[in-house]
mmCIF file with all atom_site columns, C-alpha atoms and ligand atoms in Angstrom:
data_model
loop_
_atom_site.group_PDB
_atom_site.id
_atom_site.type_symbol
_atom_site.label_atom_id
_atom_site.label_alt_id
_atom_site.label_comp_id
_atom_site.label_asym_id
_atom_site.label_entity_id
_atom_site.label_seq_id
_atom_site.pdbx_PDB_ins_code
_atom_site.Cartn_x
_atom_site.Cartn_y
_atom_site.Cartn_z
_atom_site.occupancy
_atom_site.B_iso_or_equiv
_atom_site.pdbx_formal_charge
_atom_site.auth_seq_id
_atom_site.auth_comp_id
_atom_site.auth_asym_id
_atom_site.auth_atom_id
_atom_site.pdbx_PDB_model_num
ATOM   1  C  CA  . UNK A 1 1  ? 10.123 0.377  19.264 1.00 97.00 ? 1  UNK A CA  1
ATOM   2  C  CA  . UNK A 1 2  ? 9.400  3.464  16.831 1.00 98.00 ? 2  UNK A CA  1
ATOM   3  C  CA  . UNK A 1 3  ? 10.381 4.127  13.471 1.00 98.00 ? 3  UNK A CA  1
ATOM   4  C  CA  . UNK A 1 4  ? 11.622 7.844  13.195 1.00 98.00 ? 4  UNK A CA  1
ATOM   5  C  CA  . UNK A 1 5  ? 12.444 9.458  10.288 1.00 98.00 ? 5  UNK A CA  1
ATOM   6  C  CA  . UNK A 1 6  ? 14.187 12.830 9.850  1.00 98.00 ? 6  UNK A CA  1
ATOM   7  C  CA  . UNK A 1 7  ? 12.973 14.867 7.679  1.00 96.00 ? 7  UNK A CA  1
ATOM   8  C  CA  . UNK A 1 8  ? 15.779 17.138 6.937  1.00 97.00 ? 8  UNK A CA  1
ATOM   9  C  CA  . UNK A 1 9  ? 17.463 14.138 5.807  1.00 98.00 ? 9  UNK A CA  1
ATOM   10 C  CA  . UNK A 1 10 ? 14.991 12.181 3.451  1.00 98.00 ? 10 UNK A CA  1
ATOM   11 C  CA  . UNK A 1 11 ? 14.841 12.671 -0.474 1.00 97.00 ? 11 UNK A CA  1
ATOM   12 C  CA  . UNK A 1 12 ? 12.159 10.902 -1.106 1.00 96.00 ? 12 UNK A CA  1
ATOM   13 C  CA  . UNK A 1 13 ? 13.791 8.041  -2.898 1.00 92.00 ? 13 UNK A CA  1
ATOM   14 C  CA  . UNK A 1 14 ? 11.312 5.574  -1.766 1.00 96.00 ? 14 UNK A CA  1
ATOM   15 C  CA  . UNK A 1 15 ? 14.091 2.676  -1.165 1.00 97.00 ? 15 UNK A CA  1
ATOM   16 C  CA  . UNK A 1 16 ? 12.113 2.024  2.138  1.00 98.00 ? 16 UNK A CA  1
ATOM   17 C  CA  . UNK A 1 17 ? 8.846  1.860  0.992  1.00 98.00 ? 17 UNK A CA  1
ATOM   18 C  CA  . UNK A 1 18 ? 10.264 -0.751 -1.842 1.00 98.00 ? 18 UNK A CA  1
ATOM   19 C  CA  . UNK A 1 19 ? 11.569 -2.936 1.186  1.00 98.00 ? 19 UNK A CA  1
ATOM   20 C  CA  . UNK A 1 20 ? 9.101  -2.163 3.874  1.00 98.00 ? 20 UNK A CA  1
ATOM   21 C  CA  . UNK A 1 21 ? 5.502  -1.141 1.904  1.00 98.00 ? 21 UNK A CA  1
ATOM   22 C  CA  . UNK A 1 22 ? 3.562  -1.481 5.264  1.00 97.00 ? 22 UNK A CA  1
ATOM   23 C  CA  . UNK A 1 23 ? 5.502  1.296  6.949  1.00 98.00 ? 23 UNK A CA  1
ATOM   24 C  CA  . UNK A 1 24 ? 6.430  3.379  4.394  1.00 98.00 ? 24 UNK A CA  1
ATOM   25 C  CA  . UNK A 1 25 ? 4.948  5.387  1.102  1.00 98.00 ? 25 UNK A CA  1
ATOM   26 C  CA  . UNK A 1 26 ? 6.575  7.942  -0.564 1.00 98.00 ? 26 UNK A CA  1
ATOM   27 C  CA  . UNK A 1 27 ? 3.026  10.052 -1.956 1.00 97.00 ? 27 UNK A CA  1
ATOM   28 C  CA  . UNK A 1 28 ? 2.374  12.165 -4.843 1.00 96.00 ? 28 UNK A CA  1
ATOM   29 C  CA  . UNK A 1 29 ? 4.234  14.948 -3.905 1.00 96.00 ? 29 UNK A CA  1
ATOM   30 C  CA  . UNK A 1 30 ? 7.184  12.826 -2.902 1.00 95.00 ? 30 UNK A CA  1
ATOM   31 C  CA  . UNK A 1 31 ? 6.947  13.016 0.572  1.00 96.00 ? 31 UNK A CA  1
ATOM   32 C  CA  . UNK A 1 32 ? 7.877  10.120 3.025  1.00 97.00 ? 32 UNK A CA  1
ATOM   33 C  CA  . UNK A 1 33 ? 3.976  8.814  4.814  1.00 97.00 ? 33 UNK A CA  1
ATOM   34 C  CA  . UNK A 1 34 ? 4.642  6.532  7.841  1.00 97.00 ? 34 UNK A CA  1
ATOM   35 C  CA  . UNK A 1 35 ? 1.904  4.265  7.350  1.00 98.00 ? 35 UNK A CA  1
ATOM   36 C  CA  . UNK A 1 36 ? 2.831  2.691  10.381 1.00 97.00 ? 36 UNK A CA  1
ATOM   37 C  CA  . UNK A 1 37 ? 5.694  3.493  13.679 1.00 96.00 ? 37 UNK A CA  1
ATOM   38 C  CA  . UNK A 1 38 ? 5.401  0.588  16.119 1.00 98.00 ? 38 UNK A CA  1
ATOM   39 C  CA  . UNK A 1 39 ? 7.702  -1.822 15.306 1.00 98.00 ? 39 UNK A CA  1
ATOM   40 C  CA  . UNK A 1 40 ? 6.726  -5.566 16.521 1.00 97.00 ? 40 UNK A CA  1
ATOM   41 C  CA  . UNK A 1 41 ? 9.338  -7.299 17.199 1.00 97.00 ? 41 UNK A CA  1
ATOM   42 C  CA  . UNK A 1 42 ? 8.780  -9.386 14.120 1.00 98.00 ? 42 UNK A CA  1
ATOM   43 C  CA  . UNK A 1 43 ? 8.785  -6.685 11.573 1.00 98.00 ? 43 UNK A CA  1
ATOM   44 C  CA  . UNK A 1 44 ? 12.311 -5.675 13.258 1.00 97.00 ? 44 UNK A CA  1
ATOM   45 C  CA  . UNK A 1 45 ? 14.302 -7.525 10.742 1.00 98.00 ? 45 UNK A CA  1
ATOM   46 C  CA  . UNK A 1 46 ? 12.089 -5.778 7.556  1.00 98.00 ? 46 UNK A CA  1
ATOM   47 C  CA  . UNK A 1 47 ? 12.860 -2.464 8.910  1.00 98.00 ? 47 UNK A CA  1
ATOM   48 C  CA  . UNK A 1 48 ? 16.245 -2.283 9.686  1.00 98.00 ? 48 UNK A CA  1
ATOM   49 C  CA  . UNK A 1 49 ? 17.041 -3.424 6.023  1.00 98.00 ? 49 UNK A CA  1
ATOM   50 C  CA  . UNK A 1 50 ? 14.681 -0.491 4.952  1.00 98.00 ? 50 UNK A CA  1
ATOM   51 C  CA  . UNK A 1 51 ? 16.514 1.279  7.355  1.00 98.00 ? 51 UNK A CA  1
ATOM   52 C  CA  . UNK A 1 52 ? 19.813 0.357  6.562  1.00 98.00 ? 52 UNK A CA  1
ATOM   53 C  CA  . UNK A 1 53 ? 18.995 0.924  2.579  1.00 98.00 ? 53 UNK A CA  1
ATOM   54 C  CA  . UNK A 1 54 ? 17.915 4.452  3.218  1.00 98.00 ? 54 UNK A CA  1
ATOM   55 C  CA  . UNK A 1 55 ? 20.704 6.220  0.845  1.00 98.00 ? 55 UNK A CA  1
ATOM   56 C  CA  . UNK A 1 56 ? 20.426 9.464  3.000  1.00 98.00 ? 56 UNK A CA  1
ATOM   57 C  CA  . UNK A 1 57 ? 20.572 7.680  6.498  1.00 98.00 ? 57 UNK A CA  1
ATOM   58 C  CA  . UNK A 1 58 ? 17.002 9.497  7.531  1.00 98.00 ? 58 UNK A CA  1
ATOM   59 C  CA  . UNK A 1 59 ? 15.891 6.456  9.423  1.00 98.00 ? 59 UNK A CA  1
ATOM   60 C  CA  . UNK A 1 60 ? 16.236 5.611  12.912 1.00 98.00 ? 60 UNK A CA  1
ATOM   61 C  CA  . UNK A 1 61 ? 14.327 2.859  15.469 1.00 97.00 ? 61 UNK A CA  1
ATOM   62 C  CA  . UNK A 1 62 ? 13.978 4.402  18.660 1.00 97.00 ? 62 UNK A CA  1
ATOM   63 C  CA  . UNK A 1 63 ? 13.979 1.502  21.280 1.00 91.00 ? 63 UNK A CA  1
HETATM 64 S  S1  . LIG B 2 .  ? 14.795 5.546  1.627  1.00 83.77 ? 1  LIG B S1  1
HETATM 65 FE FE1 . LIG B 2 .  ? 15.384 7.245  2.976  1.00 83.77 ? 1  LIG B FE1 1
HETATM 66 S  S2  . LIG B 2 .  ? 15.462 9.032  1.645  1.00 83.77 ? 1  LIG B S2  1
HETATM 67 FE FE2 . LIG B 2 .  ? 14.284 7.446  0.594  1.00 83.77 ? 1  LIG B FE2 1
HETATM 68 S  S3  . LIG B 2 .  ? 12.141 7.854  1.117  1.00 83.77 ? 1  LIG B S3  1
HETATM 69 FE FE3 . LIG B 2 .  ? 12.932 6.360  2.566  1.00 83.77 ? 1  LIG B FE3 1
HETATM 70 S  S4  . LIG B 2 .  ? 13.635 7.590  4.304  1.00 83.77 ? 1  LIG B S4  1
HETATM 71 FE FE4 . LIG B 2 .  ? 13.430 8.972  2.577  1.00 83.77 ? 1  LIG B FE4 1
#
């Protein structure tokens, strides 16, 4: 499983990285970093909450 994020779609908001700071950090210009895209299956639970927390609905697990 992969974490996918569209970037048309992200602000920047950084609600992921609050919920899920191993896969995600929004940097100094405000961009979205994937620290990380494999998903084990017990960090599934982490990221869909990141996921579904994402105001803009830029996230996506691709199984
Ligand atoms: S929560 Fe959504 S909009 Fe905010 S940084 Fe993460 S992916 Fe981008």
């Amino acid at each position: 499983m992969k974490v996918i994020v569209d970037r048309t779609k992200c602000t920047g908001l950084g609600v992921c990285e609050s919920l899920a700071p191993y896969f995600f950090e929004v940097n100094e210009s405000g961009e979205l970093e994937l620290l990380k895209e494999d998903v084990a299956a017990d960090e599934l639970a982490t990221v869909e909450e990141a996921i579904a927390s994402c105001p803009t609905a830029a996230l996506h697990i691709e199984r």
